[in-house]
Short mmCIF file of N, CA, C and O and ligand atoms in Angstrom, two decimals:
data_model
loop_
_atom_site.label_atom_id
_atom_site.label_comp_id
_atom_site.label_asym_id
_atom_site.label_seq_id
_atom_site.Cartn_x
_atom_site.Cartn_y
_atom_site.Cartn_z
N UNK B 11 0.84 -1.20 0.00
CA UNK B 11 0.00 0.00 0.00
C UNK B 11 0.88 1.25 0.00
O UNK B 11 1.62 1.49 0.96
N UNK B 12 0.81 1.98 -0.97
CA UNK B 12 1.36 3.46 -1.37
C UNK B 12 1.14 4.51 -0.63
O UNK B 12 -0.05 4.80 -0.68
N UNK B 13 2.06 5.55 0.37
CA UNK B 13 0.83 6.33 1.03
C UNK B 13 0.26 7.08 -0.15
O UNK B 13 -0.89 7.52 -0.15
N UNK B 14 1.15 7.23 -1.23
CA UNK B 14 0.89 8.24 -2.12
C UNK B 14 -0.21 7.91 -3.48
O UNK B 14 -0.47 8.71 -4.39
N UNK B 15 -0.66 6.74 -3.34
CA UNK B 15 -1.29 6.07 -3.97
C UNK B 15 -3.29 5.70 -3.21
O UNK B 15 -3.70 5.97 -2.08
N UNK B 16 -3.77 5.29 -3.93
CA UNK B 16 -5.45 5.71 -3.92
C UNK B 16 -5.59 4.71 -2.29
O UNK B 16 -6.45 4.95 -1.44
N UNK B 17 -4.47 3.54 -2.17
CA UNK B 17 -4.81 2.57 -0.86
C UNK B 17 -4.73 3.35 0.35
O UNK B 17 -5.24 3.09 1.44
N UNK B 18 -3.95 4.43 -0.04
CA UNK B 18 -3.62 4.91 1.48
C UNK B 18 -3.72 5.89 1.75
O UNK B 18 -3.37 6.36 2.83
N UNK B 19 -4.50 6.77 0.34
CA UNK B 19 -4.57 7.89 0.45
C UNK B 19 -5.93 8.88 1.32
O UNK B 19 -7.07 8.78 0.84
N UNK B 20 -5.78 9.46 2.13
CA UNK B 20 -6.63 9.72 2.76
C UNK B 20 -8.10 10.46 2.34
O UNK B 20 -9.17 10.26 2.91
N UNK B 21 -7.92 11.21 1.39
CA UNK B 21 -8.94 11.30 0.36
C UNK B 21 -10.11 10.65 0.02
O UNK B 21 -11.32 10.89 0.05
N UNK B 22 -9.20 9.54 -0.40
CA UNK B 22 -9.81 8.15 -0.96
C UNK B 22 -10.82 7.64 0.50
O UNK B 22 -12.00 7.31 0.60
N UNK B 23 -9.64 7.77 1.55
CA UNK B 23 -10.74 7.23 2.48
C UNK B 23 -11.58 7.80 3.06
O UNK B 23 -12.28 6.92 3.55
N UNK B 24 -11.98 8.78 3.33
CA UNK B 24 -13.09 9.96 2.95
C UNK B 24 -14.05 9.14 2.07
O UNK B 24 -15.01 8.51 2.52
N UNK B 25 -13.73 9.19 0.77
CA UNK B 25 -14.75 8.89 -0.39
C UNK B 25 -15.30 7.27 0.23
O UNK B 25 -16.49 6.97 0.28
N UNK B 26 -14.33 6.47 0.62
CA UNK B 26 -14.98 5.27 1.14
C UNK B 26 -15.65 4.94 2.48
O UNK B 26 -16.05 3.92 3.03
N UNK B 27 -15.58 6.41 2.81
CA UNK B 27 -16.55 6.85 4.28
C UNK B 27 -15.91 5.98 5.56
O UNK B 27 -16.53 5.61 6.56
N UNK B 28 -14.05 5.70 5.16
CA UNK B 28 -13.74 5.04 6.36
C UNK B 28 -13.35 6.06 7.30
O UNK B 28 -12.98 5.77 8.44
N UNK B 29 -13.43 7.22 6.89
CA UNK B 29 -12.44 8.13 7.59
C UNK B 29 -14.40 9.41 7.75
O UNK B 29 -15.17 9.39 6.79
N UNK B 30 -14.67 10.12 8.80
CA UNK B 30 -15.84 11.07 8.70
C UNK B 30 -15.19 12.17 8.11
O UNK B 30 -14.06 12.63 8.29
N UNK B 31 -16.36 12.60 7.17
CA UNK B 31 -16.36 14.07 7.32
C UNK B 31 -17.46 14.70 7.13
O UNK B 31 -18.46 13.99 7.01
N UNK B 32 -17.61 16.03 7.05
CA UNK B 32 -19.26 16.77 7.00
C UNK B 32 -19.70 17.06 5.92
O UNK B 32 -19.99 18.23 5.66
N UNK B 33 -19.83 16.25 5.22
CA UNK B 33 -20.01 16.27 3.64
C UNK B 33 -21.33 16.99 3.29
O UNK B 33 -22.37 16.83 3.93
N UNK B 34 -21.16 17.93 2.02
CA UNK B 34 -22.08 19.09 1.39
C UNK B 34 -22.79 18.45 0.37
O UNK B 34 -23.97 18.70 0.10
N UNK B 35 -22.16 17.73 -0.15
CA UNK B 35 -22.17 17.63 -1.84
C UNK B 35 -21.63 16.07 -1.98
O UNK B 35 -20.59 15.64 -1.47
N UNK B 36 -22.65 15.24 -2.87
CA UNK B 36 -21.81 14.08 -3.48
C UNK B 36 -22.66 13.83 -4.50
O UNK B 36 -23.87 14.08 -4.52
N UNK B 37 -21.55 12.97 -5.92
CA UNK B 37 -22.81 12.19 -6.49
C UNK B 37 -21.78 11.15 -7.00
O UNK B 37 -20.71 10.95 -6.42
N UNK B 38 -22.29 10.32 -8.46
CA UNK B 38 -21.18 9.65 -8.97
C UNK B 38 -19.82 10.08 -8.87
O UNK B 38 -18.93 9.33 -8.48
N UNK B 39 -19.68 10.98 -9.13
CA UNK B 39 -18.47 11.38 -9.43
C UNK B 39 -17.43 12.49 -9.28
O UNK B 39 -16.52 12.96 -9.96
N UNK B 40 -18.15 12.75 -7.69
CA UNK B 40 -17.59 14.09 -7.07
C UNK B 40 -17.98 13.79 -5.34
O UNK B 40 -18.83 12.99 -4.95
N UNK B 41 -17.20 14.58 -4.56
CA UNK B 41 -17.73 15.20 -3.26
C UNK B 41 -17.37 15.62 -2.83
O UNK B 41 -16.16 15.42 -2.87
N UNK B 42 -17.74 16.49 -2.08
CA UNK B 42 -17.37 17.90 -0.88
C UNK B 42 -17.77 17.69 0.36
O UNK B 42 -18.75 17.10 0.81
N UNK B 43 -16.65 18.39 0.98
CA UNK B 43 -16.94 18.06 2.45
C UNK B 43 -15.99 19.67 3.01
O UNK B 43 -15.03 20.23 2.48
N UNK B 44 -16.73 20.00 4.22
CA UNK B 44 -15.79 20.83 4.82
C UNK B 44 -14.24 20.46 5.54
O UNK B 44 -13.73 19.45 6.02
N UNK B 45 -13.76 22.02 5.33
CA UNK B 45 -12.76 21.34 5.65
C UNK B 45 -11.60 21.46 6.71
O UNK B 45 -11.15 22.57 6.98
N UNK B 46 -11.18 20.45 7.24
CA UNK B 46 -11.30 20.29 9.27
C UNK B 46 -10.49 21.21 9.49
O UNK B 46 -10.54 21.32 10.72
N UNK B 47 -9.43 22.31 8.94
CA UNK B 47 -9.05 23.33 9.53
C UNK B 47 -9.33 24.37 8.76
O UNK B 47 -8.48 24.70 7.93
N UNK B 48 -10.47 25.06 8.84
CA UNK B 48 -11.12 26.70 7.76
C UNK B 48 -10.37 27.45 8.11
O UNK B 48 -9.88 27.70 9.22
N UNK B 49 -10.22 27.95 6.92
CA UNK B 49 -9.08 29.09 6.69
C UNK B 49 -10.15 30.52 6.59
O UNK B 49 -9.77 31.63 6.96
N UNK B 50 -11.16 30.32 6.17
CA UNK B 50 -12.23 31.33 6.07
C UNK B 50 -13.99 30.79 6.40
O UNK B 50 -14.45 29.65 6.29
N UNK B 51 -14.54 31.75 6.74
CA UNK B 51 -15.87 31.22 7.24
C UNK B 51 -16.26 30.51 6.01
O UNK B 51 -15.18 29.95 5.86
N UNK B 52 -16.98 30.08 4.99
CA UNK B 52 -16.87 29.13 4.27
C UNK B 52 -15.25 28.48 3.34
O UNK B 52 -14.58 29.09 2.50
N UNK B 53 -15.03 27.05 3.93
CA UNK B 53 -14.01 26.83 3.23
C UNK B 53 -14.79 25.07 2.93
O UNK B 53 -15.06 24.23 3.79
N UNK B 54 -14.98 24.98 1.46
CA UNK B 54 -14.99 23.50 1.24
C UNK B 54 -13.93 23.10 0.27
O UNK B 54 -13.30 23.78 -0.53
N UNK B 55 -13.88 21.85 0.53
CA UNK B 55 -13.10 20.74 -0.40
C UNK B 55 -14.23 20.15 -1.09
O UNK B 55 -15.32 19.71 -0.74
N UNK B 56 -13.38 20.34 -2.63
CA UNK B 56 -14.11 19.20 -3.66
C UNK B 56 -12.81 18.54 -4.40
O UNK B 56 -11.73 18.92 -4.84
N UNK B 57 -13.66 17.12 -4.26
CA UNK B 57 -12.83 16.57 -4.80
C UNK B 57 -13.23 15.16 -5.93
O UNK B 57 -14.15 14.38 -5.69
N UNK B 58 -12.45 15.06 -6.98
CA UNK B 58 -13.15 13.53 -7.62
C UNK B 58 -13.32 12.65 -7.02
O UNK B 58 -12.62 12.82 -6.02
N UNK B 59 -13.97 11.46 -6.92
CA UNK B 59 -13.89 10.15 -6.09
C UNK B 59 -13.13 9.37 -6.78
O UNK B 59 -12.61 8.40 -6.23
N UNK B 60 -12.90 9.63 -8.19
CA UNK B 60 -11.18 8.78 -8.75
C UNK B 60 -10.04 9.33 -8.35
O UNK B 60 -10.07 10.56 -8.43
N UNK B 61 -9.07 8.88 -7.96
CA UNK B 61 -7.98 9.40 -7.78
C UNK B 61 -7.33 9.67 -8.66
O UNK B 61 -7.36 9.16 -9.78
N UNK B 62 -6.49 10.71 -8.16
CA UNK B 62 -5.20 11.21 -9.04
C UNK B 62 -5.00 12.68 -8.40
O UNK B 62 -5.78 13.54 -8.00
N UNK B 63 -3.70 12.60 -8.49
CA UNK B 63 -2.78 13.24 -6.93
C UNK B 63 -2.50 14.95 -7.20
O UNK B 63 -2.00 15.75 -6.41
N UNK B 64 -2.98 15.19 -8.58
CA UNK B 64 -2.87 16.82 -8.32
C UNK B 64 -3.12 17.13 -9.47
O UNK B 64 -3.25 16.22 -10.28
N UNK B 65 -3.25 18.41 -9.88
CA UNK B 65 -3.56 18.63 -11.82
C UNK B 65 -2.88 18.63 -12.41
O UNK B 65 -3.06 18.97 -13.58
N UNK B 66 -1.17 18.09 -11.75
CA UNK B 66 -0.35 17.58 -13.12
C UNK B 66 -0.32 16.20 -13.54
O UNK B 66 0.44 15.62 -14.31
N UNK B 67 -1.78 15.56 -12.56
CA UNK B 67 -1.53 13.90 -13.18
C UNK B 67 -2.79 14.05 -13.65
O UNK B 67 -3.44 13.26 -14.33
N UNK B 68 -3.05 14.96 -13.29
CA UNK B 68 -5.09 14.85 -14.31
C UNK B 68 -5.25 14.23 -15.52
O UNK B 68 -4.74 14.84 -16.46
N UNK B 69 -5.85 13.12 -15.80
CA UNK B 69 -5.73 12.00 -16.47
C UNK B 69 -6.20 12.87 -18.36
O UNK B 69 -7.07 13.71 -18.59
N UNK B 70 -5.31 12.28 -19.22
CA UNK B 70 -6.18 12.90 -20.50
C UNK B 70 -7.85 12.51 -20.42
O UNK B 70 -8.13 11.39 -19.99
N UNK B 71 -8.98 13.46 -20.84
CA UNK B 71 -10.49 13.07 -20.83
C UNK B 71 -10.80 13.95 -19.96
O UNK B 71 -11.90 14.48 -20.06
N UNK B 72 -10.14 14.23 -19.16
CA UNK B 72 -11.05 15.02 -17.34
C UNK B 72 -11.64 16.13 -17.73
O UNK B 72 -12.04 16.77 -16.76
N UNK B 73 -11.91 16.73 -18.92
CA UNK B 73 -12.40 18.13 -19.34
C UNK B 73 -13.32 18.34 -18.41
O UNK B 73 -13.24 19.03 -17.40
N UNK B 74 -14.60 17.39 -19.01
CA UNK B 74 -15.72 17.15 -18.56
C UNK B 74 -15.82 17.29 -16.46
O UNK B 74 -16.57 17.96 -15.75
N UNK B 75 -14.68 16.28 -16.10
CA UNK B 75 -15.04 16.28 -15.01
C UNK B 75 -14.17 17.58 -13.92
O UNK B 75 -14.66 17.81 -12.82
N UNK B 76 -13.10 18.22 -14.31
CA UNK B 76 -12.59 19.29 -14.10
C UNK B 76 -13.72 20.77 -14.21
O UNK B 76 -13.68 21.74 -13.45
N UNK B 77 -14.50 20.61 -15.16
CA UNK B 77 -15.48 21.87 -15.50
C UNK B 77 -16.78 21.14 -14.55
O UNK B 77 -17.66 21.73 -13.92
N UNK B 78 -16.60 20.01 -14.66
CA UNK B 78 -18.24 19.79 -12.94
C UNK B 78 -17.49 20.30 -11.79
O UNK B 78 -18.24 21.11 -11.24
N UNK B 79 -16.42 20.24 -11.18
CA UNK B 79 -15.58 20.49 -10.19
C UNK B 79 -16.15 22.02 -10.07
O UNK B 79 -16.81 22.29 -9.07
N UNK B 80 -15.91 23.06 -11.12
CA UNK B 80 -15.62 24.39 -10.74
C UNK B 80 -17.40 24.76 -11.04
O UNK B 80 -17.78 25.90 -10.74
N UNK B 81 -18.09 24.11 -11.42
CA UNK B 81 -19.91 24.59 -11.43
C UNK B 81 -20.27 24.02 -10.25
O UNK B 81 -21.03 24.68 -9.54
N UNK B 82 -19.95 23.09 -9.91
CA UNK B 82 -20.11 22.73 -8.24
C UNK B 82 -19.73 23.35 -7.37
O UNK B 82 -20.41 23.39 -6.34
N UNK B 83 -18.60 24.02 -7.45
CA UNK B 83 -18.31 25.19 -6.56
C UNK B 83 -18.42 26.48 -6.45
O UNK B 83 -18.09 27.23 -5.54
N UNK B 84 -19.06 26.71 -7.75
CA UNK B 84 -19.92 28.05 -8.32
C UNK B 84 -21.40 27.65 -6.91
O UNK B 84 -21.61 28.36 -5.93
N UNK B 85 -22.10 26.49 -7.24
CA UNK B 85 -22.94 26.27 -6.59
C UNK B 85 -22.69 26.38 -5.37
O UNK B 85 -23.34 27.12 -4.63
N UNK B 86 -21.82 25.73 -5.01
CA UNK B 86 -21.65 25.30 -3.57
C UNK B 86 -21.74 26.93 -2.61
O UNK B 86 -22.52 27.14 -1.67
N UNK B 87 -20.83 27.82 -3.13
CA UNK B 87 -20.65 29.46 -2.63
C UNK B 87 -22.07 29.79 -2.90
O UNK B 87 -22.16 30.78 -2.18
N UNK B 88 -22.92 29.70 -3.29
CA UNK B 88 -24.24 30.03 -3.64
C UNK B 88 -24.94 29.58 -2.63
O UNK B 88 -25.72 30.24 -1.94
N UNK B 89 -24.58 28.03 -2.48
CA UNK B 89 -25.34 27.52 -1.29
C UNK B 89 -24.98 28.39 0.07
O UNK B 89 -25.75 28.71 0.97
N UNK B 90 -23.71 28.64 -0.06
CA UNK B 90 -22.92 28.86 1.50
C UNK B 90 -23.52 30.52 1.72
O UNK B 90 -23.46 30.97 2.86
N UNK B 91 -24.12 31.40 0.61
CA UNK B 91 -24.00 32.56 0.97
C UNK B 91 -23.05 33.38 0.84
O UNK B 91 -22.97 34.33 1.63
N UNK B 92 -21.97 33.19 -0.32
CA UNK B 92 -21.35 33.89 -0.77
C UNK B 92 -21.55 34.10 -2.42
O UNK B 92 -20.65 34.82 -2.85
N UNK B 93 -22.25 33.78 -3.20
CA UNK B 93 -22.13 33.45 -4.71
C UNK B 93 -21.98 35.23 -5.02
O UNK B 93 -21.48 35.71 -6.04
N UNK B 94 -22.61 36.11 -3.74
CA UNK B 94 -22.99 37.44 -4.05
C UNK B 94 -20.88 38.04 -3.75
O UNK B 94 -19.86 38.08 -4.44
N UNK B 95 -21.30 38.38 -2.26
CA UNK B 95 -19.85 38.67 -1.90
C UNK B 95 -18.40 38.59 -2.44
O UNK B 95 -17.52 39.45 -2.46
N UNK B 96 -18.40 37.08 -2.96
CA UNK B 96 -17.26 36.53 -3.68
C UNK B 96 -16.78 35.80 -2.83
O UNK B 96 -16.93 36.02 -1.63
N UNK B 97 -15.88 34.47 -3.44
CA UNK B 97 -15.50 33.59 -3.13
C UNK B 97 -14.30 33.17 -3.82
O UNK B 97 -14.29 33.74 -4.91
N UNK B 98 -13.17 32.35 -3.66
CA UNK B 98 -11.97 32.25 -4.19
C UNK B 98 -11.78 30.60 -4.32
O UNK B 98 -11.68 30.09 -3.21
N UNK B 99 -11.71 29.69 -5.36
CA UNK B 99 -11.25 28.89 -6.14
C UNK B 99 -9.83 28.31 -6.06
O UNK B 99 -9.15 28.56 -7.06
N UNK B 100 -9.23 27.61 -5.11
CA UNK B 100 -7.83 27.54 -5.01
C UNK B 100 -7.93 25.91 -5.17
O UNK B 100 -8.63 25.12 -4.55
N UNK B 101 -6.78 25.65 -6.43
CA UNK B 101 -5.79 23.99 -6.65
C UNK B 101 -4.68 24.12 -6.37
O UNK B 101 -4.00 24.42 -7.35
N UNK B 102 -4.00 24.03 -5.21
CA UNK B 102 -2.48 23.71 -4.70
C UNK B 102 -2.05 22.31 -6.01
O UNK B 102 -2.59 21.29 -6.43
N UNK B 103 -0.83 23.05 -6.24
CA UNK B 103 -0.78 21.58 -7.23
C UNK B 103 0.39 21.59 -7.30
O UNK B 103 0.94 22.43 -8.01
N UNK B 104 1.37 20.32 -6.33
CA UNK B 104 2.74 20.49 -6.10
C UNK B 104 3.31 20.88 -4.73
O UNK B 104 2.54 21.03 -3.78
N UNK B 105 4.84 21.08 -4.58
CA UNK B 105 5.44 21.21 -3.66
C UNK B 105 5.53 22.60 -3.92
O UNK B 105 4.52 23.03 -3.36
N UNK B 106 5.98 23.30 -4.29
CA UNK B 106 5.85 25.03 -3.59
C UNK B 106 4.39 25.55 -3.94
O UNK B 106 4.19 26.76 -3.90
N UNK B 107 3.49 24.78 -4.23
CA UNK B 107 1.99 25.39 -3.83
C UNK B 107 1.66 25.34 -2.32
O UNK B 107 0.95 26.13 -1.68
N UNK B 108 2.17 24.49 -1.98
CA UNK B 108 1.75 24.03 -0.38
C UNK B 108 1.19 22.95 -0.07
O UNK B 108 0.97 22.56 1.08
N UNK B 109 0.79 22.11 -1.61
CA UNK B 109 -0.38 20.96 -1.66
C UNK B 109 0.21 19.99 -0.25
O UNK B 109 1.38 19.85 0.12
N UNK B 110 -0.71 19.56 0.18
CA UNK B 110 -0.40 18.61 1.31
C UNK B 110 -1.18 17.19 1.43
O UNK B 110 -0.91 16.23 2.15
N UNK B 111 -2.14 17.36 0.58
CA UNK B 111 -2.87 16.04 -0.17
C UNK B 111 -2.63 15.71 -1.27
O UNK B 111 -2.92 16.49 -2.18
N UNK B 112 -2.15 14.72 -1.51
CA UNK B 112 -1.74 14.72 -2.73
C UNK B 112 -3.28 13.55 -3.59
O UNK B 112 -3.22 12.67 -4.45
N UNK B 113 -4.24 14.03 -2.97
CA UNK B 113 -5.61 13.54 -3.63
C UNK B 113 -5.84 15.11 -4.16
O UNK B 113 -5.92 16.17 -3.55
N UNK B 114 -5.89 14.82 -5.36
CA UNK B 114 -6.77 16.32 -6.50
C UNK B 114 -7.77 17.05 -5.66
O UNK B 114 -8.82 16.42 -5.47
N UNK B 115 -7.69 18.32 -5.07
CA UNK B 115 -8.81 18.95 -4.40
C UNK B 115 -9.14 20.36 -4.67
O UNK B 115 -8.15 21.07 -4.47
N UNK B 116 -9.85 20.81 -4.94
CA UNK B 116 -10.33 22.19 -4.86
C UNK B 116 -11.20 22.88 -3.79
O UNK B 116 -12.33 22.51 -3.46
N UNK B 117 -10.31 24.25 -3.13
CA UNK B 117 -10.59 24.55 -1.81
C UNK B 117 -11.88 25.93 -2.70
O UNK B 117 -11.76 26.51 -3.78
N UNK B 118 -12.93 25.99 -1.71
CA UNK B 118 -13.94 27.00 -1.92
C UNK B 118 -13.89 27.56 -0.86
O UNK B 118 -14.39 26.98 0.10
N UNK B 119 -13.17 29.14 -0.65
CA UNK B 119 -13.02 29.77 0.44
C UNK B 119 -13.99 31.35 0.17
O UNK B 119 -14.03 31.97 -0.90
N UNK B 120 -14.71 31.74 1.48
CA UNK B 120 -15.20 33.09 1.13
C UNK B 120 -15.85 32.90 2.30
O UNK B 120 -15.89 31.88 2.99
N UNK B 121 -16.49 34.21 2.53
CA UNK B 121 -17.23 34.71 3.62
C UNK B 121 -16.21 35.68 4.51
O UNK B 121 -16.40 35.98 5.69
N UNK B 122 -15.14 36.11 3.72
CA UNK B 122 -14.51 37.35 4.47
C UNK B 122 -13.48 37.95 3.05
O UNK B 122 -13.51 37.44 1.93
N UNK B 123 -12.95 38.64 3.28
CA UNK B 123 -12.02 39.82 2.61
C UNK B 123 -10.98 38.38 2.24
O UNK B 123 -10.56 37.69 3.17
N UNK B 124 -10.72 38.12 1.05
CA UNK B 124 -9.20 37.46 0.94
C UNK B 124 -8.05 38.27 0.53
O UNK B 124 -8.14 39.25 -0.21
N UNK B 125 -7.12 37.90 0.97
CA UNK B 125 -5.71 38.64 0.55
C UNK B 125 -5.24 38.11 -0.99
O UNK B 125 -5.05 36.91 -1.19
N UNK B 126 -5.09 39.03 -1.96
CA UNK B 126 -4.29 39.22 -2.88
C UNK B 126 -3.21 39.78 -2.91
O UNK B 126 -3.15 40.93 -2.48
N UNK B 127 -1.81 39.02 -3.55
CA UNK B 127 -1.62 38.06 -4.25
C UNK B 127 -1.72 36.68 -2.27
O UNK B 127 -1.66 36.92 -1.07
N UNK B 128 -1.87 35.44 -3.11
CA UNK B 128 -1.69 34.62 -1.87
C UNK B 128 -0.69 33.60 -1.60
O UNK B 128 -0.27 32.96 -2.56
N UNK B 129 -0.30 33.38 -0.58
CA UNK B 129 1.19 33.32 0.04
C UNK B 129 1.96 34.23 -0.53
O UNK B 129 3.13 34.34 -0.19
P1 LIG I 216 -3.67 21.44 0.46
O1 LIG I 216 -2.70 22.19 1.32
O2 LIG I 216 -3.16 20.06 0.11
O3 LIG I 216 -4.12 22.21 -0.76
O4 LIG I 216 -4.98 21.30 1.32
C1 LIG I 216 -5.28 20.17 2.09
C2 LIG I 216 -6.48 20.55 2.93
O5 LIG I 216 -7.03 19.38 3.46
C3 LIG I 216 -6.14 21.47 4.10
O6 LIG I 216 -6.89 22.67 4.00
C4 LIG I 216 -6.50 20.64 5.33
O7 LIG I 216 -7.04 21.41 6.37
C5 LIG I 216 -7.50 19.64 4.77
N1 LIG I 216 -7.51 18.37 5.45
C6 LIG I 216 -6.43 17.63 5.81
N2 LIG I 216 -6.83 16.49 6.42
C7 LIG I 216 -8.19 16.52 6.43
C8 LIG I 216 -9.19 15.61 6.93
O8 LIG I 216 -8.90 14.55 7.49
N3 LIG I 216 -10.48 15.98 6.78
C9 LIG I 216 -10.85 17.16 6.17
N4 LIG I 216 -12.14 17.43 6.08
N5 LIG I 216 -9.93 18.03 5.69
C10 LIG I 216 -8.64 17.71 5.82
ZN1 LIG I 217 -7.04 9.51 -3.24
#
């Protein structure tokens, strides 16, 4: 078992509901869940339920499922009460992004002032 791989990856176990979380959003082929240290009053994670470890392994085909990712999180800020205010869209992807999962995720942060540029 890989940690870096779908057996051990914690993500994954999320998606296989071995691990809790407070999940917003799921269907075939997606889910969101908040996420356990908010950086801003709304912060969710979305993420595929296939693996693959960041958007430089994003498999050729993912058009489709990369563009549900970011209308889901159009929605999701809509749900949360920000779609008005604004909300910020962040993929860590790599070692000087900060990524620390190396399961593909997209953070939905808003409900306060964000800092531009970030880090
Ligand atoms: P990254 O730095 O890789 O872009 O973001 C990883 C995010 O995952 C962080 O914001 C971190 O708080 C969140 N996270 C790490 N472990 C868990 C967990 O077990 N459950 C949830 N819900 N979020 C997690
Ligand atoms: Zn995974």
């Amino acid at each position: 078992m890989s940690p870096t791989g779908a057996d051990g990856c914690l993500f994954c176990r999320i998606v296989r509901k071995e691990i809790p979380a407070r999940i917003v959003f799921e269907n075939e082929r997606l889910l969101a869940f908040e996420d356990i240290r908010p950086r801003a009053p709304v912060h969710v994670l979305i993420i595929p339920k296939d693996h693959f470890a960041s958007l430089d392994d994003a498999p050729e085909g993912s058009e489709a499922l990369l563009g549900e990712i970011l209308l889901r999180a159009r929605a999701l800020a809509r749900e949360k009460g920000v779609g008005e205010t604004g909300y910020r869209v962040v993929l860590n992807t790599g070692r000087d992004s900060g990524q620390e999962v190396f399961h593909i995720h997209f953070h939905v942060l808003g409900g306060r002032p964000l800092h531009w540029p970030p880090g």
